[in-house]
Structures are given as C-alpha cells and as structure tokens.
Amino acid sequence: MDKNEIQEGDLVELIGSKHFHQIIRVRTGEIIQSHIGLMKMDDLIGKPWGSVGKSHNGNIFFILQPALSDLIKNVPRNTQILYPKDIGFLLLNLAIGAGKHVVEAGTGSGALTIALANAVGDEGKVFSYEARPEMQKIAKENLQYVGLDSRVIFKIRDIVNGFDEENVDAIFLDLPNAYDYLSQVRKSLKPGGFFGSILPTMNQVTLLLEAFKRESFAFVEVCEILIRYYQTDADRFRPVDRMVGHTGFLIFSRMIQKKASSFPTENFDICGTDSSDQAI
Amino acid sequence: MDKNEIQEGDLVELIGSKHFHQIIRVRTGEIIQSHIGLMKMDDLIGKPWGSVGKSHNGNIFFILQPALSDLIKNVPRNTQILYPKDIGFLLLNLAIGAGKHVVEAGTGSGALTIALANAVGDEGKVFSYEARPEMQKIAKENLQYVGLDSRVIFKIRDIVNGFDEENVDAIFLDLPNAYDYLSQVRKSLKPGGFFGSILPTMNQVTLLLEAFKRESFAFVEVCEILIRYYQTDADRFRPVDRMVGHTGFLIFSRMIQKKASSFPTENFDICGTDSSDQAI
Amino acid sequence: MDKNEIQEGDLVELIGSKHFHQIIRVRTGEIIQSHIGLMKMDDLIGKPWGSVGKSHNGNIFFILQPALSDLIKNVPRNTQILYPKDIGFLLLNLAIGAGKHVVEAGTGSGALTIALANAVGDEGKVFSYEARPEMQKIAKENLQYVGLDSRVIFKIRDIVNGFDEENVDAIFLDLPNAYDYLSQVRKSLKPGGFFGSILPTMNQVTLLLEAFKRESFAFVEVCEILIRYYQTDADRFRPVDRMVGHTGFLIFSRMIQKKASSFPTENFDICGTDSSDQAI
Amino acid sequence: MDKNEIQEGDLVELIGSKHFHQIIRVRTGEIIQSHIGLMKMDDLIGKPWGSVGKSHNGNIFFILQPALSDLIKNVPRNTQILYPKDIGFLLLNLAIGAGKHVVEAGTGSGALTIALANAVGDEGKVFSYEARPEMQKIAKENLQYVGLDSRVIFKIRDIVNGFDEENVDAIFLDLPNAYDYLSQVRKSLKPGGFFGSILPTMNQVTLLLEAFKRESFAFVEVCEILIRYYQTDADRFRPVDRMVGHTGFLIFSRMIQKKASSFPTENFDICGTDSSDQAI
C-alpha cells in the first residue's frame, strides 16, 4: 500500500494544459523547466496525490502517480515498443508472476522488461538479452529510472549462441526471426514451459508455426489484440475516429517432450472449458 | 522459479483427446475419473511438466502447468466473468502490483479476484465485496482452489453502505450501476487513486461519465479490447471464422481533489507522449 | 460496355509520382497544370485506358478510368462524407437498383447522391433535400461533374415540412436528428418501404430506436462497418498501422402498417436463413 | 419505382414468429406450407407491402419486399457464398454499373452473380464461368428465381483455357488459386480494366500479390471488411456478443500496359485525395 503524500524519490506524473505531460522522479532542490513554466520539486513533496500544482507563471498541473501503463508508454525509445494492450495479455498467458524466472530477447527499449520486472517481484528474475549494446544502454536507464533494475540481469548477446539460464519458467522473443531460435529456447526453457513471441507480419508467423512442429512446441495460439478508444463526452458517445490498426501478432505455445510431439495436439483444447472461452 | 517435476499439491492442467480438459490439484491416492478413462494422480507425481500420461484404457493426455489465464477461464461460475484480454489490460492501467491494496465489487465468480490476488503478492491485499452470499461462496472456493485466498478479504455487503477500507490504491467496480457508488469510492480511495469499471452497455457508460463530473474524477479513458484468434495452420493462415464481438467497455479514471475539478481536464493528455501512444 | 480508348468528355483518373492524383473530364485543347508539370489533354485522347502519359517536363503518369469509389472519395466537400465501405452496404440493404425512386436528406456534398444516381439508372430518380443552399450548390456541381445530375432532383428544404414525393421505394436520412422526421418519412415512403440512416453517436442511435417504436418501423438493424487495409508487400504481409476507427452507425428498418406494430417483431428474423447469416 | 400492392409474380419475403422466414415468388392458386401453418398466396395479392397476413391457424406474418441483401443471403447454396458486406464494397471498387460487361469465375452458388446482374442492368452482361456443372445448375436456378438470369451468360469451363470475351470492363475471380489465371485475365480484360478477387488465407493473398508483379497489374489494394451488429434495445445499446471474425481478404488491382509496369507504382496514391481517404 502506497503513501498518500508525495515523497522525495517518488515517480510523479505531471499533467498540465498545452499538452504538458511528464513523468519524473522527485528530487529535493531540483526544478522542472517546461513550456508551461518552472516547477519547484520541493513544492510537490508532502502534497497529496491527485492535487494540483502551479508553475512559476501560474499554469496549473495535476500531480498523479503513474500507472505501469503510463511508465511503459513513456519510456524513451529508439525502437518500436510493446504496448499495454499486448503486454497485459501476454503476462497472463505466460503465467508471469511473483518469483518466476523469465528470459526475454531482445531487450529493445525495455518497455516489456519493465512489465516483466514489475510482475516477477523481488523474488523473481528477468534475464534480458540484446545484441545491440547501444540499445540495451537505453533499456538499462529506463529500468533504473522506474526503480526495477535490481530484478533484471542484462546481457549483450546474439542468442544464436543460446542463453546461460536453464529451466526458466517462460521465454519471450521479440525478434524478427524468432523462428530461428527455438532450439536455443528448448535448452533453457523448463519442461512444459511457456513460450511467447510477437511478430508484425503474417510471413513471420507462418515460419514460426512451422518451427513449432520441428521443435515440439504444442498448444499453439495466435491472436492479435485490438484496442478501440471512445470519446468521453456522455452526450456524444462514439468511438474515436482513428485507431491503431496493427501492432503485432501474439503467438503462444508450450514446450512438450520431443517424443510427445508425435501425438497430434491440434484437436486438443487448451483455451478453456467451452467454445465461448475458446474465442476469448 | 518453479520446480521442474510435478509434486503433491500442484495445480495441473490435463489436456487429452476428445476435448478432455481439466485443471485439478494433485492429491496422492486420488483418482481422476474422466470420459477418456481413469487417471491415477500418483502416476503424475515426479513427472516433468509437459510430459504425457496415459489413462487406464490407454488414452494419452498432456500434463501442463496452468497459466493464470487458464485458471481464470476455468473458474466454476454462475455469472459472466471477466476475461484475460480485459483483465491483463486493467491490471496495468490500475497500477496493480506487489503490495497494493485493492477493493473490488462485486466479487462475482472470482475470476478478477484471482488475477488481483496474484498481482498484489503476499504483501498486498484484495478486499472483495459482494451482496449475494451464495455468489461469494463460489468465489471463495475458487480462490482457495488456486491457493490465493490468503490474500483476499471477502465481505458480504451492499456497497451502498460504503467500504470499510480507507486510502486504498485502486477500486474496481464490476456492477451494472457502478455510477451510483462514486461517493462511496471517494471515501475509500486514496487521493489520486485509480478507479476502473467494466460495463456492457453504452447507456451505462454514459451514466458513469456524468457521475465522474459530479464526483471529481478526471483523466477518463473509455475503451474496449477485441481479441482476434487465427487458425494455426501455416499453409492456410487466416483469422478464425467467429469471434467474440463484445464483452464490455472498460472505463478508467483518477480521483482528483474536489476543488481541482473546476479545472478543465478534457484537453489534458494522460495517454502518453504522442498521438500514436494516445491511440494505444 | 465502355470504349477501350479515351475520348473527349471521358472522366479520367491521372495518377503520377509525388502524390499527383487528379480526376478530370477530358476537354480538347485544355491543359492540366500540376506540380509534376503540364499535361495536354489532346495527348490523352485516343490512348488506351491504363497507358502511361508524360508531362511537359517528363514526369510520367498513369491514365485510368475512375471507379465509382474513386469518384466518391474525390468529391470536393465541405462536410463529412459517406464512404464506399458504408455506401456499398447500404445500397444493397435499401434495395437501391435500376428504376427505383429514392429520397435522401441532407444532400451534403453529394457523395451518396452520386452512388444513388448511379444505381437507379436512367429510369430511376433521386430526390435530394438540403436545408443549406450553399451546400447543395457544391453537390450539384459534383453530380454534374460525374455526369449523373439528370437523375437527381435537388430541393432546398427543411424536411420538417415533409417531402413532396409519395410512395417512394426508399428514404435515407443523413441528418444528426434523423429521429425527428419519421412522421414525414411515413407520409412519403411506400408501405413496407426501406428506411436507412447513418449516425455518428450512440446517443443519436438510441433516440432513433425509440422513434421507430412510436412510428411503426420494424425489423431494425444497427451495425457498423470497419475496413482494414493491408500492406501489399508479399514478403511482409500485415495490416496497415493505422485505420479509421469510426465513421458512423448504419441503421436500417422497414415501415410497417400502424396497426401491425402491435405485433412484436423483436424475435422476427430478417437477417437471413441461419444464425451465421444473421451475423453477416 | 415499384408498385405499392403485391402482384402475381412478385418476390415476397414472409417473416413470422417461431423464426419463420421465407422468400418466395407469388403464384396464384399456390399454398405455402410452413411450421406456422398454411398460407394462401391468393390472399397476398393486392395487399400493400409491409402489411400483415395470417396463416390458416392464426399465426401472423409480415409481407415485405426483399432487399437485394436478403436475396443474396437466402440463395440455396452448396458453397461458401460472398456476403453483402463484401459485395457492396467490391461493386463500387470494380465500377460495376449499368451497361458494363463483367466476367466472374467461379459461379459458385450465384450470390455474387445476382448482385452483378442487378448492377449491370438490362444493357449490361455478366459472363459467369464455373468448372463444376452441378454447381452452376444451382446458380442458374437462383438467378432464374430472382428473375435476373437474362443478364447472365453461364459457361461450364476450366478457365485455365481462358475466357471467350475480350475487352470486358471488369473481372472478378472467386477461386482458391486466382493467382494462376492472371495471363488469362490479361487477354480478356480491357486496358486499365478492373480486377478483383476474394481469398480466405494470407498465403493465397501473397501468391496473388507476386503474380500481380509478373503480369503488370498495379494500384493494388488489399483489405478486409468487418461488420459489427448491435442489439437494438435503446435502453441497453451494445454490440452483439458474437460476430463473424473473417470471410475473406478482398484484393483489387488495375491492369496496366506491360511496358508501363517498369514504372514503380508503389508510391502512387490511388486511394483518394488525402490520407484520411486512403484509410477508407
């Protein structure tokens, strides 16, 4: 349970007029310079969350605690990132929870890394592989900024050489050629473990589907998640004019025993107890 | 990090031919009776996850660790339940994580309760209100079954009389008339706290939007999440013919200071740093 | 069947580099001035459709016959227009075809008017009402430009005063308060006639649904049509990143006898022969 | 403009309780036998459209004029058929209108054939190819039933041997291997002509996209159309729980001169005048 008043070291989300929007860590003595004026951080400390502040020239702004989804959407990035609509679903499908050991590759800008680190708790661990050093540098800074870096072990590595870990609970690959690394996944994922990936094109998905058969991954699910926002005017309730049409296809499967793969799993129902569940 | 072999007391997901699908807790000595034959639980103990078992009459079945999404979709129910596509997203948007105190009403069959209890960890707490005793009885059993009941405090209560808790981090209402209870929410939610709800009809959503204005809830987001599944045949890759067209509208907002509500928040951008984020 | 060569008076769609895109009627002697150079119309005449032309400074452009959907999307406008995804569907649902008499209000920029005029043929008629003279002026010019104005009778009129026509086959209202005019529709639509409307907000739709009950319109259908475009790269086949999230809700119903309205029609199935059709 | 009273020979749509729904041609003296009783056709003649009839045992039913979409959805079939949501859009995109000459293959059950025949009018022609005689027999009967067979020339033919027609305005292929027949299309489609196809899987779409490059078809568009129905209860306005997730991908392109194909057309904008149109 969190404190009710803002304290030194808290992450605050400041939202003001003229599209001012910033997530920052409160440091005594520091001053925020923005296009709606200067904001003394000292003035924030001790204020209740949800209250209103004023910049030196009188512009007001709200002081809120950022949601994990806000932190994710605000990470400095030099790559396409995963978004909450996809992350929230994959966390549940990969059974990511307190104490789990999870491998991800590549690290990218660390958006997913933040969500994984948040979910595994202090008892868990995230092992995050990335081939491009400059990329992982940004991700590290992002994790430090949100204070979750202690749960993450970053590695600079082309995963063609495999992962150091063994028997991890889940592995997620956010790599264009995820289908090339299933044998490496096989060595590090524990029996029956959870595998997931996100791929932008159907061509990539079909290659991964073929790789699953070769490498004895079963109970495959492929889906995409669409989010549709609505105007919040009660008198003119309607969907927003524009929406994101595509981020990527989510692919999930379970690693089974090599010999077990001789059994057909197509007809096996892993999506729940009835057809209505199957479609959800 | 979980063990690699199945042990007494583990929850196992058994998936076999003829649509056999069951999630059950392993108890030595017990025998599962199913339409594909009898299965001795003793035979499961010690087996690696992901391996294959045989029923007394030779039908094979896979032994997997259930994902949280599997547990949720399998809860015995006598109500419409929330589904992983919606739950995963709301957990991120309500900043549910280790140590948080969360209030939900109504309990329903406990599908969301399971996800909340899983996310708050041992340090957190879920306070779950339900007006119908017979309903909460099922939810309690469901939480006990997945071993998360110690994190949940169940209360039989019509929340028109308010909540016992104060300054909780987040409140989620899964009630048809959620808009009637914002003053009660106001008393128990901490300043700036996270509020969420799911409502099936647009009429209900517009009533909630009006209530937000009266009760000083700002930074409102309304969305719906659609999940589209694909056939997993690499040679005939296509969306499945049928999909779930609607579960409910997700509504999120933040509780701000009463006086602060005099400031217009419509133009304030809470959805992230750029328009592409806004739409995700 | 159309000619194979371009002739004086033909509508041509010229598409060139640098996003040059223009639909124009061929007139001997005239010259097109564009940001990719000058184009002599005389050079177009006699060329086969689908061939390539060159501007005075060597920029190439394709010469195509515009589809009706191209003409619709290109109308000069000062209003939101209906789009082919919605128009194509409503033409079938309102049984618009050769020889039909159709009333529309308001005219707007004439995008739907073009489609209606095209569908009713020379034997049919479109009666198009608009309260704002300056608006209908644009629509008239648009109809003349595509050569379909002879099939349309334009009227400047606030339809609160009703329509001049009687027993028309179908009436379509593209007006924010369509629900205010059902009694006027009743006077001019033939028994059992087809009624349609498009409305952007759910508030408007619910008001129309209530009006249907008062005015004995039955067999109501409400739907929206979403169009999702794909990248056309065979090696990276994927949906486009952005899509239109909403244009409007399409509402269809049939006018029945006043006394007949005492019979419940909710359970009556007008959507086809089986449930799979019902959802299409 | 249609008559106001039902006459001998009219197609009527009869809709009653207990899901009674039938489209039939009125023949004096005939009697309809249904699960809601016997209906004398003679009783229908002279009645105004939209009125109510009674079966011999007192069950009431409505008498309506079928929309083209109703006729299409009701065709007796032994194949998957095209649905109005797709047909309406492709008619506009292929510029199908009065007087056009259109080739389609395969005929299938004739659902699209009905829509094409309706659109080309008495001055136009539809040439419909089908390899399976028994299939085209059903389509012929369907066209005769709706009274549009005079506009259609049916041919039993494997189109690998090409089409008899030359310089037709548009060709639509509803064949799983549409990509195998572009050279045949090339011979019969007029320069710049409209080509369209519908394919269920992405694998087929990518093969067609590759064939377009080989055969000089440009200005390619690939899309899918989703239709979402809503409950029509004004007090509980919401999308229906289930929807059709997929029928097929619609593919459109224009045939250009062989030599012209050396010009890149990817950057050429055929979707309208601005980006908002491009996405519609």
Short mmCIF file of N, CA and C in Angstrom, two decimals, chain C residues 92-195:
data_model
loop_
_atom_site.label_atom_id
_atom_site.label_comp_id
_atom_site.label_asym_id
_atom_site.label_seq_id
_atom_site.Cartn_x
_atom_site.Cartn_y
_atom_site.Cartn_z
N LEU C 92 -27.26 -2.12 -51.01
CA LEU C 92 -27.85 -3.46 -51.04
C LEU C 92 -28.97 -3.60 -50.01
N ASN C 93 -28.78 -2.97 -48.85
CA ASN C 93 -29.78 -3.12 -47.78
C ASN C 93 -31.04 -2.30 -48.03
N LEU C 94 -30.92 -1.25 -48.85
CA LEU C 94 -32.10 -0.44 -49.18
C LEU C 94 -32.67 -0.84 -50.53
N ALA C 95 -32.11 -1.92 -51.12
CA ALA C 95 -32.61 -2.43 -52.40
C ALA C 95 -32.60 -1.36 -53.48
N ILE C 96 -31.58 -0.50 -53.45
CA ILE C 96 -31.46 0.52 -54.49
C ILE C 96 -31.02 -0.14 -55.79
N GLY C 97 -31.80 0.04 -56.84
CA GLY C 97 -31.45 -0.56 -58.13
C GLY C 97 -32.12 0.21 -59.25
N ALA C 98 -31.96 -0.29 -60.47
CA ALA C 98 -32.50 0.38 -61.65
C ALA C 98 -33.99 0.67 -61.49
N GLY C 99 -34.38 1.91 -61.74
CA GLY C 99 -35.79 2.27 -61.77
C GLY C 99 -36.37 2.70 -60.44
N LYS C 100 -35.58 2.62 -59.36
CA LYS C 100 -36.12 2.97 -58.05
C LYS C 100 -36.22 4.48 -57.87
N HIS C 101 -37.17 4.88 -57.02
CA HIS C 101 -37.29 6.27 -56.60
C HIS C 101 -36.81 6.38 -55.16
N VAL C 102 -35.82 7.21 -54.94
CA VAL C 102 -35.17 7.29 -53.63
C VAL C 102 -35.12 8.74 -53.16
N VAL C 103 -35.42 8.94 -51.87
CA VAL C 103 -35.30 10.26 -51.27
C VAL C 103 -34.11 10.26 -50.32
N GLU C 104 -33.29 11.29 -50.38
CA GLU C 104 -32.22 11.43 -49.38
C GLU C 104 -32.25 12.84 -48.81
N ALA C 105 -31.87 12.93 -47.52
CA ALA C 105 -31.70 14.23 -46.87
C ALA C 105 -30.70 14.04 -45.74
N GLY C 106 -29.68 14.97 -45.55
CA GLY C 106 -29.44 16.04 -46.43
C GLY C 106 -28.50 15.64 -47.56
N THR C 107 -28.46 16.50 -48.54
CA THR C 107 -27.62 16.26 -49.71
C THR C 107 -26.13 16.25 -49.35
N GLY C 108 -25.77 17.16 -48.42
CA GLY C 108 -24.35 17.28 -48.07
C GLY C 108 -23.52 17.61 -49.30
N SER C 109 -22.38 16.99 -49.44
CA SER C 109 -21.52 17.26 -50.59
C SER C 109 -21.86 16.38 -51.78
N GLY C 110 -22.82 15.49 -51.60
CA GLY C 110 -23.29 14.70 -52.75
C GLY C 110 -22.59 13.38 -52.98
N ALA C 111 -21.79 12.94 -52.02
CA ALA C 111 -21.09 11.66 -52.22
C ALA C 111 -22.08 10.51 -52.35
N LEU C 112 -23.03 10.43 -51.42
CA LEU C 112 -24.04 9.38 -51.52
C LEU C 112 -24.94 9.61 -52.72
N THR C 113 -25.24 10.88 -52.99
CA THR C 113 -26.10 11.20 -54.14
C THR C 113 -25.54 10.60 -55.42
N ILE C 114 -24.23 10.69 -55.60
CA ILE C 114 -23.58 10.11 -56.78
C ILE C 114 -23.83 8.61 -56.85
N ALA C 115 -23.66 7.93 -55.72
CA ALA C 115 -23.84 6.48 -55.70
C ALA C 115 -25.30 6.10 -55.95
N LEU C 116 -26.22 6.87 -55.38
CA LEU C 116 -27.65 6.59 -55.59
C LEU C 116 -28.02 6.81 -57.05
N ALA C 117 -27.57 7.95 -57.61
CA ALA C 117 -27.88 8.27 -59.01
C ALA C 117 -27.32 7.20 -59.94
N ASN C 118 -26.12 6.72 -59.63
CA ASN C 118 -25.51 5.67 -60.45
C ASN C 118 -26.34 4.38 -60.40
N ALA C 119 -26.88 4.09 -59.21
CA ALA C 119 -27.59 2.82 -59.02
C ALA C 119 -29.00 2.81 -59.58
N VAL C 120 -29.70 3.94 -59.55
CA VAL C 120 -31.10 3.94 -60.00
C VAL C 120 -31.21 3.95 -61.53
N GLY C 121 -30.12 4.26 -62.21
CA GLY C 121 -30.13 4.24 -63.68
C GLY C 121 -30.98 5.36 -64.26
N ASP C 122 -31.14 5.33 -65.58
CA ASP C 122 -31.88 6.40 -66.26
C ASP C 122 -33.37 6.34 -65.96
N GLU C 123 -33.85 5.14 -65.60
CA GLU C 123 -35.29 5.02 -65.34
C GLU C 123 -35.65 5.43 -63.91
N GLY C 124 -34.64 5.55 -63.07
CA GLY C 124 -34.91 5.88 -61.67
C GLY C 124 -34.76 7.36 -61.38
N LYS C 125 -35.00 7.73 -60.12
CA LYS C 125 -34.89 9.13 -59.72
C LYS C 125 -34.39 9.21 -58.28
N VAL C 126 -33.57 10.23 -58.03
CA VAL C 126 -33.13 10.55 -56.68
C VAL C 126 -33.64 11.94 -56.32
N PHE C 127 -34.35 12.05 -55.23
CA PHE C 127 -34.84 13.33 -54.74
C PHE C 127 -34.00 13.71 -53.52
N SER C 128 -33.21 14.77 -53.68
CA SER C 128 -32.22 15.08 -52.65
C SER C 128 -32.53 16.41 -51.97
N TYR C 129 -32.81 16.34 -50.67
CA TYR C 129 -33.20 17.54 -49.91
C TYR C 129 -32.04 18.06 -49.07
N GLU C 130 -31.94 19.39 -49.04
CA GLU C 130 -30.88 20.03 -48.26
C GLU C 130 -31.37 21.39 -47.79
N ALA C 131 -31.12 21.70 -46.51
CA ALA C 131 -31.60 22.98 -45.97
C ALA C 131 -30.65 24.14 -46.30
N ARG C 132 -29.38 23.82 -46.56
CA ARG C 132 -28.38 24.88 -46.76
C ARG C 132 -28.06 25.05 -48.24
N PRO C 133 -28.54 26.12 -48.87
CA PRO C 133 -28.34 26.32 -50.32
C PRO C 133 -26.88 26.20 -50.74
N GLU C 134 -25.98 26.81 -49.98
CA GLU C 134 -24.56 26.82 -50.40
C GLU C 134 -24.02 25.38 -50.46
N MET C 135 -24.57 24.53 -49.58
CA MET C 135 -24.13 23.14 -49.57
C MET C 135 -24.58 22.43 -50.84
N GLN C 136 -25.85 22.60 -51.16
CA GLN C 136 -26.38 21.86 -52.30
C GLN C 136 -25.74 22.32 -53.61
N LYS C 137 -25.29 23.58 -53.62
CA LYS C 137 -24.62 24.09 -54.81
C LYS C 137 -23.40 23.21 -55.14
N ILE C 138 -22.62 22.89 -54.11
CA ILE C 138 -21.44 22.04 -54.30
C ILE C 138 -21.85 20.66 -54.79
N ALA C 139 -22.89 20.11 -54.17
CA ALA C 139 -23.34 18.77 -54.55
C ALA C 139 -23.79 18.75 -56.01
N LYS C 140 -24.53 19.81 -56.40
CA LYS C 140 -25.00 19.88 -57.80
C LYS C 140 -23.81 19.85 -58.74
N GLU C 141 -22.81 20.66 -58.44
CA GLU C 141 -21.60 20.70 -59.30
C GLU C 141 -20.94 19.32 -59.33
N ASN C 142 -20.90 18.64 -58.17
CA ASN C 142 -20.29 17.31 -58.13
C ASN C 142 -21.04 16.32 -59.00
N LEU C 143 -22.38 16.41 -58.96
CA LEU C 143 -23.18 15.49 -59.79
C LEU C 143 -23.02 15.80 -61.27
N GLN C 144 -23.00 17.11 -61.59
CA GLN C 144 -22.80 17.49 -62.99
C GLN C 144 -21.45 16.97 -63.46
N TYR C 145 -20.46 17.11 -62.59
CA TYR C 145 -19.09 16.75 -62.99
C TYR C 145 -19.00 15.28 -63.37
N VAL C 146 -19.69 14.44 -62.63
CA VAL C 146 -19.62 13.00 -62.95
C VAL C 146 -20.72 12.62 -63.94
N GLY C 147 -21.52 13.60 -64.37
CA GLY C 147 -22.49 13.36 -65.43
C GLY C 147 -23.73 12.60 -64.99
N LEU C 148 -24.09 12.72 -63.72
CA LEU C 148 -25.27 12.00 -63.23
C LEU C 148 -26.38 12.93 -62.76
N ASP C 149 -26.23 14.22 -63.02
CA ASP C 149 -27.18 15.20 -62.46
C ASP C 149 -28.59 15.04 -63.03
N SER C 150 -28.69 14.44 -64.24
CA SER C 150 -30.02 14.33 -64.86
C SER C 150 -30.93 13.39 -64.07
N ARG C 151 -30.32 12.55 -63.22
CA ARG C 151 -31.13 11.59 -62.46
C ARG C 151 -31.52 12.11 -61.08
N VAL C 152 -31.07 13.33 -60.76
CA VAL C 152 -31.29 13.86 -59.41
C VAL C 152 -32.14 15.12 -59.44
N ILE C 153 -33.14 15.17 -58.58
CA ILE C 153 -33.92 16.40 -58.40
C ILE C 153 -33.54 16.99 -57.04
N PHE C 154 -32.86 18.13 -57.09
CA PHE C 154 -32.39 18.78 -55.87
C PHE C 154 -33.45 19.72 -55.31
N LYS C 155 -33.61 19.71 -54.00
CA LYS C 155 -34.57 20.61 -53.38
C LYS C 155 -33.96 21.25 -52.15
N ILE C 156 -34.12 22.58 -52.06
CA ILE C 156 -33.69 23.30 -50.85
C ILE C 156 -34.87 23.31 -49.90
N ARG C 157 -34.77 22.63 -48.77
CA ARG C 157 -35.94 22.48 -47.93
C ARG C 157 -35.55 21.96 -46.56
N ASP C 158 -36.12 22.52 -45.54
CA ASP C 158 -36.05 21.90 -44.21
C ASP C 158 -37.11 20.83 -44.17
N ILE C 159 -36.70 19.59 -44.06
CA ILE C 159 -37.67 18.48 -44.23
C ILE C 159 -38.66 18.39 -43.09
N VAL C 160 -38.55 19.28 -42.09
CA VAL C 160 -39.61 19.31 -41.08
C VAL C 160 -40.95 19.55 -41.78
N ASN C 161 -40.89 20.19 -42.94
CA ASN C 161 -42.09 20.45 -43.73
C ASN C 161 -42.44 19.29 -44.66
N GLY C 162 -41.73 18.19 -44.53
CA GLY C 162 -42.06 17.00 -45.30
C GLY C 162 -41.45 16.98 -46.69
N PHE C 163 -41.72 15.90 -47.39
CA PHE C 163 -41.23 15.70 -48.75
C PHE C 163 -42.38 15.83 -49.74
N ASP C 164 -42.09 16.24 -50.97
CA ASP C 164 -43.14 16.37 -51.99
C ASP C 164 -43.57 15.01 -52.52
N GLU C 165 -42.66 14.02 -52.47
CA GLU C 165 -42.90 12.73 -53.12
C GLU C 165 -43.81 11.83 -52.27
N GLU C 166 -44.43 10.88 -52.97
CA GLU C 166 -45.22 9.89 -52.26
C GLU C 166 -44.84 8.49 -52.75
N ASN C 167 -44.96 7.52 -51.84
CA ASN C 167 -44.72 6.13 -52.21
C ASN C 167 -43.36 5.89 -52.84
N VAL C 168 -42.34 6.56 -52.34
CA VAL C 168 -41.00 6.26 -52.87
C VAL C 168 -40.54 4.91 -52.29
N ASP C 169 -39.55 4.32 -52.97
CA ASP C 169 -39.11 2.97 -52.59
C ASP C 169 -38.23 2.97 -51.35
N ALA C 170 -37.44 4.03 -51.18
CA ALA C 170 -36.51 4.07 -50.05
C ALA C 170 -36.20 5.51 -49.67
N ILE C 171 -35.95 5.72 -48.39
CA ILE C 171 -35.56 7.04 -47.89
C ILE C 171 -34.34 6.88 -46.99
N PHE C 172 -33.32 7.68 -47.24
CA PHE C 172 -32.12 7.66 -46.40
C PHE C 172 -31.89 9.04 -45.82
N LEU C 173 -31.76 9.09 -44.48
CA LEU C 173 -31.53 10.36 -43.80
C LEU C 173 -30.11 10.42 -43.24
N ASP C 174 -29.34 11.35 -43.74
CA ASP C 174 -28.01 11.62 -43.19
C ASP C 174 -28.09 12.96 -42.47
N LEU C 175 -28.82 12.96 -41.37
CA LEU C 175 -29.08 14.16 -40.58
C LEU C 175 -28.87 13.84 -39.11
N PRO C 176 -28.26 14.77 -38.36
CA PRO C 176 -27.97 14.47 -36.94
C PRO C 176 -29.21 14.13 -36.13
N ASN C 177 -30.37 14.73 -36.49
CA ASN C 177 -31.60 14.46 -35.74
C ASN C 177 -32.61 13.69 -36.59
N ALA C 178 -32.11 12.68 -37.29
CA ALA C 178 -32.98 11.86 -38.16
C ALA C 178 -34.24 11.41 -37.42
N TYR C 179 -34.11 11.18 -36.12
CA TYR C 179 -35.25 10.67 -35.31
C TYR C 179 -36.41 11.66 -35.25
N ASP C 180 -36.20 12.91 -35.65
CA ASP C 180 -37.28 13.91 -35.61
C ASP C 180 -38.19 13.85 -36.83
N TYR C 181 -37.81 13.07 -37.84
CA TYR C 181 -38.51 13.18 -39.12
C TYR C 181 -39.22 11.91 -39.57
N LEU C 182 -39.43 10.96 -38.65
CA LEU C 182 -40.04 9.70 -39.09
C LEU C 182 -41.49 9.87 -39.53
N SER C 183 -42.21 10.84 -38.96
CA SER C 183 -43.60 11.03 -39.40
C SER C 183 -43.60 11.57 -40.84
N GLN C 184 -42.65 12.44 -41.15
CA GLN C 184 -42.53 12.92 -42.54
C GLN C 184 -42.15 11.75 -43.46
N VAL C 185 -41.23 10.91 -42.99
CA VAL C 185 -40.83 9.75 -43.79
C VAL C 185 -42.04 8.87 -44.05
N ARG C 186 -42.84 8.70 -43.01
CA ARG C 186 -44.03 7.84 -43.09
C ARG C 186 -44.96 8.28 -44.23
N LYS C 187 -45.10 9.59 -44.40
CA LYS C 187 -46.02 10.12 -45.43
C LYS C 187 -45.52 9.86 -46.85
N SER C 188 -44.20 9.77 -47.01
CA SER C 188 -43.64 9.69 -48.37
C SER C 188 -43.11 8.32 -48.75
N LEU C 189 -42.85 7.49 -47.77
CA LEU C 189 -42.32 6.16 -48.07
C LEU C 189 -43.48 5.21 -48.36
N LYS C 190 -43.30 4.35 -49.34
CA LYS C 190 -44.39 3.43 -49.66
C LYS C 190 -44.50 2.34 -48.59
N PRO C 191 -45.65 1.72 -48.47
CA PRO C 191 -45.82 0.68 -47.45
C PRO C 191 -44.70 -0.36 -47.55
N GLY C 192 -44.15 -0.73 -46.40
CA GLY C 192 -43.09 -1.73 -46.40
C GLY C 192 -41.76 -1.21 -46.91
N GLY C 193 -41.70 0.09 -47.20
CA GLY C 193 -40.51 0.67 -47.81
C GLY C 193 -39.27 0.59 -46.93
N PHE C 194 -38.14 0.87 -47.57
CA PHE C 194 -36.85 0.75 -46.91
C PHE C 194 -36.42 2.10 -46.32
N PHE C 195 -36.07 2.10 -45.02
CA PHE C 195 -35.55 3.30 -44.40
C PHE C 195 -34.13 3.04 -43.91
#
